[in-house]
PDB file of C-alpha atoms in Angstrom:
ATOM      1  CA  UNK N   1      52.418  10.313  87.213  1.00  0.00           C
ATOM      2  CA  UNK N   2      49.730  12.007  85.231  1.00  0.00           C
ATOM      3  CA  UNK N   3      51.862  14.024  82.914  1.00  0.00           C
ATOM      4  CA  UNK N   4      48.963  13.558  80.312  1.00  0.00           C
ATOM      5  CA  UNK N   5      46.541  15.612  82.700  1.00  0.00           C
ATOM      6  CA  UNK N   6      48.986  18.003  83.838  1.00  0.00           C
ATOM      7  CA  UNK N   7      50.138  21.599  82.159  1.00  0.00           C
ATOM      8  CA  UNK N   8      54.245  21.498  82.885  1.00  0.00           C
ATOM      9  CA  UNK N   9      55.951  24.782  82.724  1.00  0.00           C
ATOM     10  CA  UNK N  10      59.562  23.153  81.979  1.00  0.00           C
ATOM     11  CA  UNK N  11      60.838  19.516  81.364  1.00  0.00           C
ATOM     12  CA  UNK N  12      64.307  19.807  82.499  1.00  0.00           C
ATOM     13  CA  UNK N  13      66.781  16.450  80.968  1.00  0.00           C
ATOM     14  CA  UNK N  14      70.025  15.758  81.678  1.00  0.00           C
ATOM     15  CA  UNK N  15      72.829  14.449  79.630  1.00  0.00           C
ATOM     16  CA  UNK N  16      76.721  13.310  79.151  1.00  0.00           C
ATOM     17  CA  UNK N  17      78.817  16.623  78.429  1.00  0.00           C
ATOM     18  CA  UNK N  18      79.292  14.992  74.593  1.00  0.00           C
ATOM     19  CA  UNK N  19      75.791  14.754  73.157  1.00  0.00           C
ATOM     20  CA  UNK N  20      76.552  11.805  70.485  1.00  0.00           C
ATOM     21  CA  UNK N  21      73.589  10.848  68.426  1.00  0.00           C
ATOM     22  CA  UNK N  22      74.491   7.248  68.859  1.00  0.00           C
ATOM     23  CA  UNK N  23      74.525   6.391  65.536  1.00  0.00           C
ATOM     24  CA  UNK N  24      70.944   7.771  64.148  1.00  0.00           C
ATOM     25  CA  UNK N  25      71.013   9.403  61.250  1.00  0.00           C
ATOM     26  CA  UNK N  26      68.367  12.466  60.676  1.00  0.00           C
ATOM     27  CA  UNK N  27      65.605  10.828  59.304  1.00  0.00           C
ATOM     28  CA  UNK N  28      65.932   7.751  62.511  1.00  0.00           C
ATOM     29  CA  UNK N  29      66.439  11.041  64.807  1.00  0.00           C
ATOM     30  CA  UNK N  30      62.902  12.561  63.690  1.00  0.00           C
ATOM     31  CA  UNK N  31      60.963   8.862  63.604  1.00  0.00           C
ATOM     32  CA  UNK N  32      62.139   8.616  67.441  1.00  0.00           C
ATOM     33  CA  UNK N  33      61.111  11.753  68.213  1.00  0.00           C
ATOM     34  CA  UNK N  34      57.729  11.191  66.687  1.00  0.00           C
ATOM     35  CA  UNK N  35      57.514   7.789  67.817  1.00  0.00           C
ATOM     36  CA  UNK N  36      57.919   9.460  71.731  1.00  0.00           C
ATOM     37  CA  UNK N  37      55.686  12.310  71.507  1.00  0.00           C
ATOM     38  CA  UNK N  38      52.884  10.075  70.257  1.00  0.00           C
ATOM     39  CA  UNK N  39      53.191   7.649  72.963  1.00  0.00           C
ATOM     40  CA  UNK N  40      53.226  10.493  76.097  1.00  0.00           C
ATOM     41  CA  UNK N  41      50.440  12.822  74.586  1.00  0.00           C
ATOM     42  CA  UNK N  42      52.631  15.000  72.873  1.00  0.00           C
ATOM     43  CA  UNK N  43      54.398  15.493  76.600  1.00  0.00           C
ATOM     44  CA  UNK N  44      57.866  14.653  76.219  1.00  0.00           C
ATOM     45  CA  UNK N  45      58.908  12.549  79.198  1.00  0.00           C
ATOM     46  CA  UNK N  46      60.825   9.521  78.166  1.00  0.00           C
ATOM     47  CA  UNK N  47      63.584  11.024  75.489  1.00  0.00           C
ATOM     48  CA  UNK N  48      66.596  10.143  77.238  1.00  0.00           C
ATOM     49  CA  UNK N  49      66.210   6.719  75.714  1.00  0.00           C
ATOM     50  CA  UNK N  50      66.674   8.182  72.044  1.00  0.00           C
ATOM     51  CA  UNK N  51      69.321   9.934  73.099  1.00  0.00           C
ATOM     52  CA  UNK N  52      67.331  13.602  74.291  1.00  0.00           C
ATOM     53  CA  UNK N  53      70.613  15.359  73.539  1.00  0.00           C
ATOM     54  CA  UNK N  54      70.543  14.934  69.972  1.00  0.00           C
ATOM     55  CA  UNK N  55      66.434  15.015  69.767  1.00  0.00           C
ATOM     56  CA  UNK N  56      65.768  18.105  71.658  1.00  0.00           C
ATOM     57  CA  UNK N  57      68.510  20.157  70.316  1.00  0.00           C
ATOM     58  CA  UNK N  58      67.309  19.469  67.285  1.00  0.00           C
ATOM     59  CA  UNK N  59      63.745  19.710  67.824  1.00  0.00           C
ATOM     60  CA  UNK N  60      62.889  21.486  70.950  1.00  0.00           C
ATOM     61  CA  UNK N  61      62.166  24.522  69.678  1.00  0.00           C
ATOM     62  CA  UNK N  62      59.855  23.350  66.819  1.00  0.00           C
ATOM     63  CA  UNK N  63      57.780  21.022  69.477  1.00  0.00           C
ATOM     64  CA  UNK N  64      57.466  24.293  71.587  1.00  0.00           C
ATOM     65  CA  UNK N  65      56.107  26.103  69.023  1.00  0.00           C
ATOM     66  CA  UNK N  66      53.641  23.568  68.112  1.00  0.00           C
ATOM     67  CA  UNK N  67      52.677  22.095  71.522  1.00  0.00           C
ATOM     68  CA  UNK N  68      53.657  25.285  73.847  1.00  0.00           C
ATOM     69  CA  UNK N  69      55.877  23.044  75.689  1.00  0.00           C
ATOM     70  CA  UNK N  70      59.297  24.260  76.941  1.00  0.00           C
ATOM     71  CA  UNK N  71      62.255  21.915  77.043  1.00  0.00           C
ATOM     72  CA  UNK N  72      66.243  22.924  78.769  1.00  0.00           C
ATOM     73  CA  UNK N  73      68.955  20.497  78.549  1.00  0.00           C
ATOM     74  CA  UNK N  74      71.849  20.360  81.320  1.00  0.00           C
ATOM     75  CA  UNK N  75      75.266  18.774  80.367  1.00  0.00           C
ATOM     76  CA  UNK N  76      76.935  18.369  83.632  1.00  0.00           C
ATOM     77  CA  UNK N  77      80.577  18.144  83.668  1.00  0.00           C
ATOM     78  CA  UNK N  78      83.098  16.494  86.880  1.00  0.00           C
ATOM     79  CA  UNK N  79      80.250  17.088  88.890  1.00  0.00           C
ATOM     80  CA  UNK N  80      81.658  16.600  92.669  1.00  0.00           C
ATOM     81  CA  UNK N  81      80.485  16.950  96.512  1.00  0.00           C
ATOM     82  CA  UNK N  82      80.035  15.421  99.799  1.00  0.00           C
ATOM     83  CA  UNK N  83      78.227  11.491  99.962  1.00  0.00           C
ATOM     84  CA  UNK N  84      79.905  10.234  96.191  1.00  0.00           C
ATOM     85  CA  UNK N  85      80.644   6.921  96.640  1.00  0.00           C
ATOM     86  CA  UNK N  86      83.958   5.731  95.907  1.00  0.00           C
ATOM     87  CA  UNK N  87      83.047   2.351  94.638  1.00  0.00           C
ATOM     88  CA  UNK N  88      80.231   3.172  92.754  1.00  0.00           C
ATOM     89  CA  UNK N  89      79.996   2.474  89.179  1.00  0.00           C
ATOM     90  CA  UNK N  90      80.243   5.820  88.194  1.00  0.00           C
ATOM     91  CA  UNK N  91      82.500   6.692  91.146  1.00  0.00           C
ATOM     92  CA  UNK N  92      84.648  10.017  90.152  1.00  0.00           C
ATOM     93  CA  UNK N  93      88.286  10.858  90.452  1.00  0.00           C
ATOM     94  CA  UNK N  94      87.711  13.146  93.698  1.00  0.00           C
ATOM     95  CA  UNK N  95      85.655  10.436  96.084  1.00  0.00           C
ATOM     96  CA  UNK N  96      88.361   7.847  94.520  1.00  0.00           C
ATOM     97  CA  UNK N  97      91.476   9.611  95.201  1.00  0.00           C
ATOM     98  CA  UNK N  98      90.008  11.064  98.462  1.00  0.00           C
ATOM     99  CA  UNK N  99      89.165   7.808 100.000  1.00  0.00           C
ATOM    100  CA  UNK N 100      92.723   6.460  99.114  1.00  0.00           C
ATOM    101  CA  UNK N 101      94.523   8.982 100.893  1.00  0.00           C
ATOM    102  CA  UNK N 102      92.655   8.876 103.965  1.00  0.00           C
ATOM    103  CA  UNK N 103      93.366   4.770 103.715  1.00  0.00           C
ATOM    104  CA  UNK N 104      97.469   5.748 103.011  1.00  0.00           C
ATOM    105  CA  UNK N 105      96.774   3.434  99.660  1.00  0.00           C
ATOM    106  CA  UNK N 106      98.322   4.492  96.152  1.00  0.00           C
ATOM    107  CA  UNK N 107      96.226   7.419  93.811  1.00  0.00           C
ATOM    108  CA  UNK N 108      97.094   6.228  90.304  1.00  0.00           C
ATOM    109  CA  UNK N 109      96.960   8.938  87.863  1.00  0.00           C
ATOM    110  CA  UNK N 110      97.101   7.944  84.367  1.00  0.00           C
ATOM    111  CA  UNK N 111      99.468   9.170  82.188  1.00  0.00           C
ATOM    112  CA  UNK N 112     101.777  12.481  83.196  1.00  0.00           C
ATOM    113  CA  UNK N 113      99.316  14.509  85.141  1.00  0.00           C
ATOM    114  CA  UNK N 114      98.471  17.532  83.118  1.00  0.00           C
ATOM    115  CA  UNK N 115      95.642  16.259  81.624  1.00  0.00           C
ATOM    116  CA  UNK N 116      92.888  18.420  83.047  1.00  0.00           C
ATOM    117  CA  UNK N 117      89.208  18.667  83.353  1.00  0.00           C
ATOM    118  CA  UNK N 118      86.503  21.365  84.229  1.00  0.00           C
ATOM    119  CA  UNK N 119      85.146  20.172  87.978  1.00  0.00           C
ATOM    120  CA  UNK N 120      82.024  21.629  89.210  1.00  0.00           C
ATOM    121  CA  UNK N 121      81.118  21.746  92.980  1.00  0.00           C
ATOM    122  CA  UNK N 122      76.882  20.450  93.749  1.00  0.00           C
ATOM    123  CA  UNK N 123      75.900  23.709  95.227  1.00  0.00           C
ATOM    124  CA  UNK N 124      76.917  25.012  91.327  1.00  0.00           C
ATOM    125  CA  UNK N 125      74.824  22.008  90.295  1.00  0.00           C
ATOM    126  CA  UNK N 126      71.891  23.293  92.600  1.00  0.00           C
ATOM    127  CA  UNK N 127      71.906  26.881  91.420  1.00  0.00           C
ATOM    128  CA  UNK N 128      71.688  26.023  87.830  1.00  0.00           C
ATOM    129  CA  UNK N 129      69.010  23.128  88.239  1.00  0.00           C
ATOM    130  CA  UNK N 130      66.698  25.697  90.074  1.00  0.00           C
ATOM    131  CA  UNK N 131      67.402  28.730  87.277  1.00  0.00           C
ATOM    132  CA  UNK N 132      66.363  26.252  84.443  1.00  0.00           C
ATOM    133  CA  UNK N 133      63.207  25.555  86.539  1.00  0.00           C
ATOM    134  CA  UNK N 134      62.260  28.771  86.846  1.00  0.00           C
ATOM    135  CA  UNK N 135      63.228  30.031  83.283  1.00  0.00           C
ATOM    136  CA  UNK N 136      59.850  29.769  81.840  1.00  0.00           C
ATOM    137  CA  UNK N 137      59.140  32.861  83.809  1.00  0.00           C
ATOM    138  CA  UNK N 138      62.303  34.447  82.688  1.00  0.00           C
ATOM    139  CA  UNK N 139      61.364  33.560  79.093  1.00  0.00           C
ATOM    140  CA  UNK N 140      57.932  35.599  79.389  1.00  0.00           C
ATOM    141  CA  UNK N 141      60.201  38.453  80.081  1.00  0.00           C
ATOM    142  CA  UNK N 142      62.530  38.338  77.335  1.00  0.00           C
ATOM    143  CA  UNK N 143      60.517  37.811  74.855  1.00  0.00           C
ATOM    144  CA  UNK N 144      59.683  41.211  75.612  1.00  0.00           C
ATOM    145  CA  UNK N 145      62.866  42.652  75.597  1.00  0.00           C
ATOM    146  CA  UNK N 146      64.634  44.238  72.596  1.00  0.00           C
ATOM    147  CA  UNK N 147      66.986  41.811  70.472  1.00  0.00           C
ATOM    148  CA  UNK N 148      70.437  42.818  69.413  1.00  0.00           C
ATOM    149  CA  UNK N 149      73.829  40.706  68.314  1.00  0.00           C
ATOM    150  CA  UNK N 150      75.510  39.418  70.673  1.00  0.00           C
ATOM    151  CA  UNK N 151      79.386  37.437  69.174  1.00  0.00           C
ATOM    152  CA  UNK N 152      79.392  33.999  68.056  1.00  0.00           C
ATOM    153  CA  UNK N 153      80.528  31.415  70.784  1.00  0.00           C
ATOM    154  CA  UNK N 154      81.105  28.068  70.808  1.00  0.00           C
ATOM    155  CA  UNK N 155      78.176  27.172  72.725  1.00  0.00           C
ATOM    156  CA  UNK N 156      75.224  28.399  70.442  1.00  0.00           C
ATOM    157  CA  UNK N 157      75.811  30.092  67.447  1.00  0.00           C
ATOM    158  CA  UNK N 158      74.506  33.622  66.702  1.00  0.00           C
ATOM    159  CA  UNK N 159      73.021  33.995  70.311  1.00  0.00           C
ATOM    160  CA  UNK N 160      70.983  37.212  71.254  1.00  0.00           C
ATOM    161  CA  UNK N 161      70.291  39.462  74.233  1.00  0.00           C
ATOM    162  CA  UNK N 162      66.955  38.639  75.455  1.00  0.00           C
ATOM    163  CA  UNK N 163      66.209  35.496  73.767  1.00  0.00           C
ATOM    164  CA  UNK N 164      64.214  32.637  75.607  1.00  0.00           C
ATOM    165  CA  UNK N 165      66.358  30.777  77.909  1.00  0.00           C
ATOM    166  CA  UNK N 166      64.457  27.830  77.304  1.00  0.00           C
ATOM    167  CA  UNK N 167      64.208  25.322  74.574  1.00  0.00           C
ATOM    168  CA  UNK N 168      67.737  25.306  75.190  1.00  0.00           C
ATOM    169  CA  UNK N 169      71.174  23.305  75.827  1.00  0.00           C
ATOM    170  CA  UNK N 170      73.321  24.326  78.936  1.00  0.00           C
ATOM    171  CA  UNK N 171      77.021  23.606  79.639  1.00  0.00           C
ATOM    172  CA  UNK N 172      76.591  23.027  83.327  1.00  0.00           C
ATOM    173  CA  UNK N 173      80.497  23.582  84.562  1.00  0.00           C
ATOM    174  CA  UNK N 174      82.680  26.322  86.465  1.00  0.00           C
ATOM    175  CA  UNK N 175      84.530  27.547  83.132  1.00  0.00           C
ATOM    176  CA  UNK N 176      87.813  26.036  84.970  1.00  0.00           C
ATOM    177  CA  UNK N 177      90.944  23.890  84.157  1.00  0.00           C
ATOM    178  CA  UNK N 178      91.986  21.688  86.596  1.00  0.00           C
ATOM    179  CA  UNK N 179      94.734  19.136  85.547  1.00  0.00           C
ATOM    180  CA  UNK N 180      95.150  16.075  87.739  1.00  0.00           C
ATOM    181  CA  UNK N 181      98.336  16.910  89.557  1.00  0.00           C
ATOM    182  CA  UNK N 182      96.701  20.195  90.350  1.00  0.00           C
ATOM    183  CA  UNK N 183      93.879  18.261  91.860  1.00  0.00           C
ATOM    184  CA  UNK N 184      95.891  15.323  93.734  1.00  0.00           C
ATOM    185  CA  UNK N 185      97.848  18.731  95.668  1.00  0.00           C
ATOM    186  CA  UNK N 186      94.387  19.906  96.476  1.00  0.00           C
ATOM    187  CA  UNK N 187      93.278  17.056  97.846  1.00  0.00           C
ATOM    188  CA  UNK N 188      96.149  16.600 100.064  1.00  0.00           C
ATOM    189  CA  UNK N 189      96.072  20.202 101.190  1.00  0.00           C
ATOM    190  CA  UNK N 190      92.379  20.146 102.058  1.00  0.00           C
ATOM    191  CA  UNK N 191      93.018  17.035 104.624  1.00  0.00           C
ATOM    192  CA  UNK N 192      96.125  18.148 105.792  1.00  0.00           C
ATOM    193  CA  UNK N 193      93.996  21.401 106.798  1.00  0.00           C
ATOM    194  CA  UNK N 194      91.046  18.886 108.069  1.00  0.00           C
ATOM    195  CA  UNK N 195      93.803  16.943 110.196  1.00  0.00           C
ATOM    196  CA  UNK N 196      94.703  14.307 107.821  1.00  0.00           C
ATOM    197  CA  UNK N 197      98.506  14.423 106.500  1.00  0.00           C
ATOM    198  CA  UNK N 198      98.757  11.495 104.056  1.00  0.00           C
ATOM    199  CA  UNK N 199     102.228  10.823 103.486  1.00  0.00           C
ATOM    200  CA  UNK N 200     102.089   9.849  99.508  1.00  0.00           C
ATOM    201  CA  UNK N 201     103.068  10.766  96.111  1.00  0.00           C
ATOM    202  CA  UNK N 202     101.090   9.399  93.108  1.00  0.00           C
ATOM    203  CA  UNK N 203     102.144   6.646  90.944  1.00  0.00           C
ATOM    204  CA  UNK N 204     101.703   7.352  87.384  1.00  0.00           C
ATOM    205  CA  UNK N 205     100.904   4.916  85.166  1.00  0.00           C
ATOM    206  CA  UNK N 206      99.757   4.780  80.948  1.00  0.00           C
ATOM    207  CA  UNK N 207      97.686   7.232  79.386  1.00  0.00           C
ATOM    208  CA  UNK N 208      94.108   5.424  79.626  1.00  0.00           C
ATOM    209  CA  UNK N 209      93.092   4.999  75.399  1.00  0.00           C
ATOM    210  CA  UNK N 210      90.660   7.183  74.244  1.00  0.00           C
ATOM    211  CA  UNK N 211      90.585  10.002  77.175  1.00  0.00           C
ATOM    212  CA  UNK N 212      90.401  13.244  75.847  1.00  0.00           C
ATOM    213  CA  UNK N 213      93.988  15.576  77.082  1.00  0.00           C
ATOM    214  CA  UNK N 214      91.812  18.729  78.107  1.00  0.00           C
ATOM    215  CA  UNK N 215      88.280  19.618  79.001  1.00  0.00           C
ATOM    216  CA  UNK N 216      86.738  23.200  79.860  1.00  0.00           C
ATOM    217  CA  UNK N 217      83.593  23.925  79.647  1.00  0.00           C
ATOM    218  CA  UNK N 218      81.838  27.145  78.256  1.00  0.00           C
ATOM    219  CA  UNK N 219      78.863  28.206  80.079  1.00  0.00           C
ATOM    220  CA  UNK N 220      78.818  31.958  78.376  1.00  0.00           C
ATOM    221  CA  UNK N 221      75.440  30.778  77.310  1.00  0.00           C
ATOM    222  CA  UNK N 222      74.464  29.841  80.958  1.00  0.00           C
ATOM    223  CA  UNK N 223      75.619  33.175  82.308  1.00  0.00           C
ATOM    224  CA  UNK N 224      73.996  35.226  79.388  1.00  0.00           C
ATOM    225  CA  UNK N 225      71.023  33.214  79.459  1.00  0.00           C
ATOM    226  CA  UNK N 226      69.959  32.266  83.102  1.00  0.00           C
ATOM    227  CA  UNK N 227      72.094  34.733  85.100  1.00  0.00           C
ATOM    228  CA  UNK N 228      74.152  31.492  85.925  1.00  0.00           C
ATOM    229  CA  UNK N 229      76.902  32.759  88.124  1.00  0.00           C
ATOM    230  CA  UNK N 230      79.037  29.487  90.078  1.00  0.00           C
ATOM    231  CA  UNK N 231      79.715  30.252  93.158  1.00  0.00           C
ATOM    232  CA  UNK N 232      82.537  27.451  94.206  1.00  0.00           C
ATOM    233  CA  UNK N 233      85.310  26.607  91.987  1.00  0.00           C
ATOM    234  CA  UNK N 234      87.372  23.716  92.690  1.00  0.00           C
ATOM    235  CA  UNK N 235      89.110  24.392  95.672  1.00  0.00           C
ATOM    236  CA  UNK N 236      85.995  26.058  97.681  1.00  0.00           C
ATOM    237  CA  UNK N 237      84.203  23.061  96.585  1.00  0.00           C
ATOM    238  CA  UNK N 238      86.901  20.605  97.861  1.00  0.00           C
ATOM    239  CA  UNK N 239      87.183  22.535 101.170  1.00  0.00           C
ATOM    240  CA  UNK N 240      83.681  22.308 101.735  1.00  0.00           C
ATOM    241  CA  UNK N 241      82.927  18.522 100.577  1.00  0.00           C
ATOM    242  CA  UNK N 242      86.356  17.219 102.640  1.00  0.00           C
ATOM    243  CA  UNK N 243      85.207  17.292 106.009  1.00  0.00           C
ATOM    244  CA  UNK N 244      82.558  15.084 105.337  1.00  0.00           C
ATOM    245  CA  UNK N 245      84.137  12.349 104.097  1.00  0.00           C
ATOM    246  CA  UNK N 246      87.307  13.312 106.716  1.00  0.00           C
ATOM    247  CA  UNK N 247      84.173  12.369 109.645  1.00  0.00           C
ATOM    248  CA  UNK N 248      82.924   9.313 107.766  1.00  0.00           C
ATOM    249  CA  UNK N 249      86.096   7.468 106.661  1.00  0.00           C
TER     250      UNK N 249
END
């Protein structure tokens, strides 16, 4: 594409919400990362392969201040909207469950119910893709601005007013707790309202090894950061994305 000839403002990668290093030590972590920017001109375009989470987290800043080159990373969590596919290989719980109901088949929910996740509607997805695009003009700005403490949180440690919203990692989420019961009622209640009255109750089955009980994102750095404000939570989201696949059942 040219990236050696061209000046980019922001390179914008995206990543699992759990940014394992996949087994590389320090020393393997820095030799990738090397390895990379040698190989694109010192543009970093290919990272995802060495697991960017880990690399640019680590060295994102340092690279910027060598290279002038501005790196955000966006950890998207339960993203959901209209057009998922239910049988995809990543297909989500919401396309799943939705497509079952409208077919009268049985939503299996493992384990009791009340394990619950942080779902985030596209159009949240959309507003945070476009700040992190634009945040290299932001980050002219606050480097301008005057610095004072802000408290620790669990996102980024020791986080200040005005500091660069790039070279940065983003929790890309709502800030919500959904468990799964909650979201099975919602989904029946947003086709009921669309028409739809699916006459089923879920049949739970084992807790699936290895899933994690609860999961809730915190996006403080988001909102501090890039003025990240989500504007659907689960149930707009839901009410929006369920007449589409209500018309294309």
């Amino acid at each position: 594409i040219g990236f050696q000839r061209r000046q980019l403002a922001v390179f914008l990668w995206r990543n699992s919400l759990q940014p394992s290093i996949a087994g590389m030590d320090d020393e393997q972590l820095t030799a990738s990362f090397r390895y990379l920017a040698h190989k694109v001109t010192h543009k970093v375009v290919a990272l995802d392969a060495v697991n960017a989470d880990a690399v640019l987290h680590g060295h994102g800043h340092a690279h910027h201040i060598q290279h002038g080159f501005h790196t955000i990373g966006l950890r998207y969590f339960n993203v959901f909207g209209k057009r998922q596919d239910p049988d995809g290989a990543y297909a989500a719980v919401i396309p799943k469950w939705t497509d079952a109901l409208l077919k009268g088949e049985t939503v299996f929910i493992n384990g009791d119910g009340e394990t619950s996740r942080d779902f985030c509607f596209i159009e949240n997805v959309r507003q945070i893709n476009l700040l992190a695009a634009t945040a290299s003009l932001i980050a002219s700005e606050a480097r301008q601005s005057t610095l004072s403490p802000l408290p620790l949180g669990e996102e980024g440690r020791g986080e200040r007013v005005g500091s660069d919203p790039t070279n940065q990692v983003y929790n890309v989420a709502v800030g919500d707790r959904t468990t799964l019961n909650q979201l099975f009622a919602a989904l029946r209640d947003a086709l009921q309202a669309d028409g739809v009255s699916p006459d089923t109750q879920p049949s739970y089955r084992d807790f699936r090894a290895g899933d994690v009980r609860h999961s809730q994102a915190d996006i403080g750095k988001a909102q501090r950061l890039l003025s990240f404000a989500p504007t659907h939570r689960i149930h707009e989201g839901i009410g929006v994305a369920m007449p589409w696949y209500v018309s294309n059942r």
